[in-house]
XYZ file of C-alpha atoms in Angstrom:
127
model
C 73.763 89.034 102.502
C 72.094 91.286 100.000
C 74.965 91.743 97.310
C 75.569 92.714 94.034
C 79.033 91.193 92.200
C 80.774 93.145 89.217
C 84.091 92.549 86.989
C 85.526 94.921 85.758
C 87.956 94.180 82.260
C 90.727 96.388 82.918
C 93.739 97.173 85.739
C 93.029 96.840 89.294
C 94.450 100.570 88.813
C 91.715 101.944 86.491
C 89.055 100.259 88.156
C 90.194 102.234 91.286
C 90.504 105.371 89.765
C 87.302 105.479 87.524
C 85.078 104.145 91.266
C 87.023 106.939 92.988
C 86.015 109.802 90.434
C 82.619 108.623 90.014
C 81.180 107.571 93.029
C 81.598 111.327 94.614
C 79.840 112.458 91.184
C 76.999 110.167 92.135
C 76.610 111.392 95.812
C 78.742 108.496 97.236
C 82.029 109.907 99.070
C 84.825 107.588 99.718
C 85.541 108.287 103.525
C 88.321 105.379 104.046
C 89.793 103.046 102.393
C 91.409 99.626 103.845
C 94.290 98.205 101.501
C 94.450 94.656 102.495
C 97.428 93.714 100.524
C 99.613 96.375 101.594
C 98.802 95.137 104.942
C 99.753 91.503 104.779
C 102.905 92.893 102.638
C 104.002 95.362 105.865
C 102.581 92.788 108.578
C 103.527 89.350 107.187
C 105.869 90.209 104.368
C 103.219 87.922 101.966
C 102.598 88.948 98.815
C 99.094 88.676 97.391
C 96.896 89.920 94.867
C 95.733 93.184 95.297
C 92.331 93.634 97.646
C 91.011 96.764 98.943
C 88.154 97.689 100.455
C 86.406 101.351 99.750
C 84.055 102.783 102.253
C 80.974 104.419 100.957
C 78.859 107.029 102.570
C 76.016 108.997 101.390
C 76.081 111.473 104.591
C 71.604 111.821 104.327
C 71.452 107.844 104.124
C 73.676 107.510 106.588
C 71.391 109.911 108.985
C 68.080 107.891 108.086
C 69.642 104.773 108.711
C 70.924 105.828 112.093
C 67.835 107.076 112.920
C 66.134 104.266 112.620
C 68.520 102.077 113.988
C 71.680 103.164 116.184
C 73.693 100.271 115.436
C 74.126 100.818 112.002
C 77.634 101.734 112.338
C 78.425 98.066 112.385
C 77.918 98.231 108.542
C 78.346 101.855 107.692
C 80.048 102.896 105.131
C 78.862 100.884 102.620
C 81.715 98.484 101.431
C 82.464 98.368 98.252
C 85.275 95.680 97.770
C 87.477 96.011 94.937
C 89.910 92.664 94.430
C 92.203 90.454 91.505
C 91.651 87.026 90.745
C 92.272 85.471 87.400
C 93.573 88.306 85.904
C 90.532 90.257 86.247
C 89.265 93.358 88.760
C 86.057 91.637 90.660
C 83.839 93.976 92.915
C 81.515 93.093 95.353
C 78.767 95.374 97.057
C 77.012 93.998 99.840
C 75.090 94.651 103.460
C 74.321 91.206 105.989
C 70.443 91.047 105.650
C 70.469 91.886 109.634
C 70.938 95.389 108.726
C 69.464 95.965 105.646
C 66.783 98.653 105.793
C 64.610 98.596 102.230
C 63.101 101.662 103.163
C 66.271 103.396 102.953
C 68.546 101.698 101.277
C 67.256 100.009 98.154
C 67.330 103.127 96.166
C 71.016 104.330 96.971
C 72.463 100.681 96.659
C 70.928 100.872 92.808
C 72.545 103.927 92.533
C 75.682 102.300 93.488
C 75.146 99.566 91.561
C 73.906 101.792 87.928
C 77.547 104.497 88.875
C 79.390 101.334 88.529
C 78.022 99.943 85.739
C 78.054 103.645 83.918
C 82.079 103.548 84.648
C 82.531 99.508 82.965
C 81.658 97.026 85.515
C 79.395 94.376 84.789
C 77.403 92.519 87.356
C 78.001 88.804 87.435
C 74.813 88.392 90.396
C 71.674 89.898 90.487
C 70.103 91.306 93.403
């Protein structure tokens, strides 16, 4: 997995608010999102921390990737996973290695990576 690990030393509420304005600033849109606690909550009546996945897209990087290979789908958005664990917001960016396309996406990935730092994340793993 290529990946890049952040905390973030706020809310689980600011962190989500300051990705979700600045991503779209930096090019990135936020086409779903997939709120993972909310689901156990409704489906198992669990409580848990809160864990949410954001889906990334970049609508040109999207095209070259597809171009160049059709299943990239599988992966696309990027996800950009935003979860609490000892009392801290932790993020994680990654892509399986199966699918990752240099070429294309090393430069948007440290864009990514720099928006996130820019809004008070700090990486915890290097690329």
């Amino acid at each position: 997995m290529i990946e890049e690990r952040f905390v973030f030393e706020g809310n689980f509420e600011e962190a989500e608010a300051k990705v979700k304005e600045a991503m779209p600033k930096a090019g990135f849109g936020i086409v779903w999102e997939q709120n993972f606690t909310e689901v156990v909550r409704n489906k198992l009546g669990i409580e848990m921390p809160k864990y949410k996945t954001l889906g990334l897209c970049n609508p040109k990087v999207f095209y070259d990737l597809y171009r160049r290979n059709k299943n990239i789908g599988v992966v696309a958005p990027c996800h950009l996973l935003l979860y609490e664990n000892d009392g801290k917001v932790h993020a994680v960016l990654g892509v399986p290695e199966e699918y990752w396309d240099e070429e294309v996406m090393e430069e948007p990935f440290k864009k990514v990576i720099e928006t996130l730092k820019e809004i008070g994340f700090r990486t915890t793993t290097g690329m």
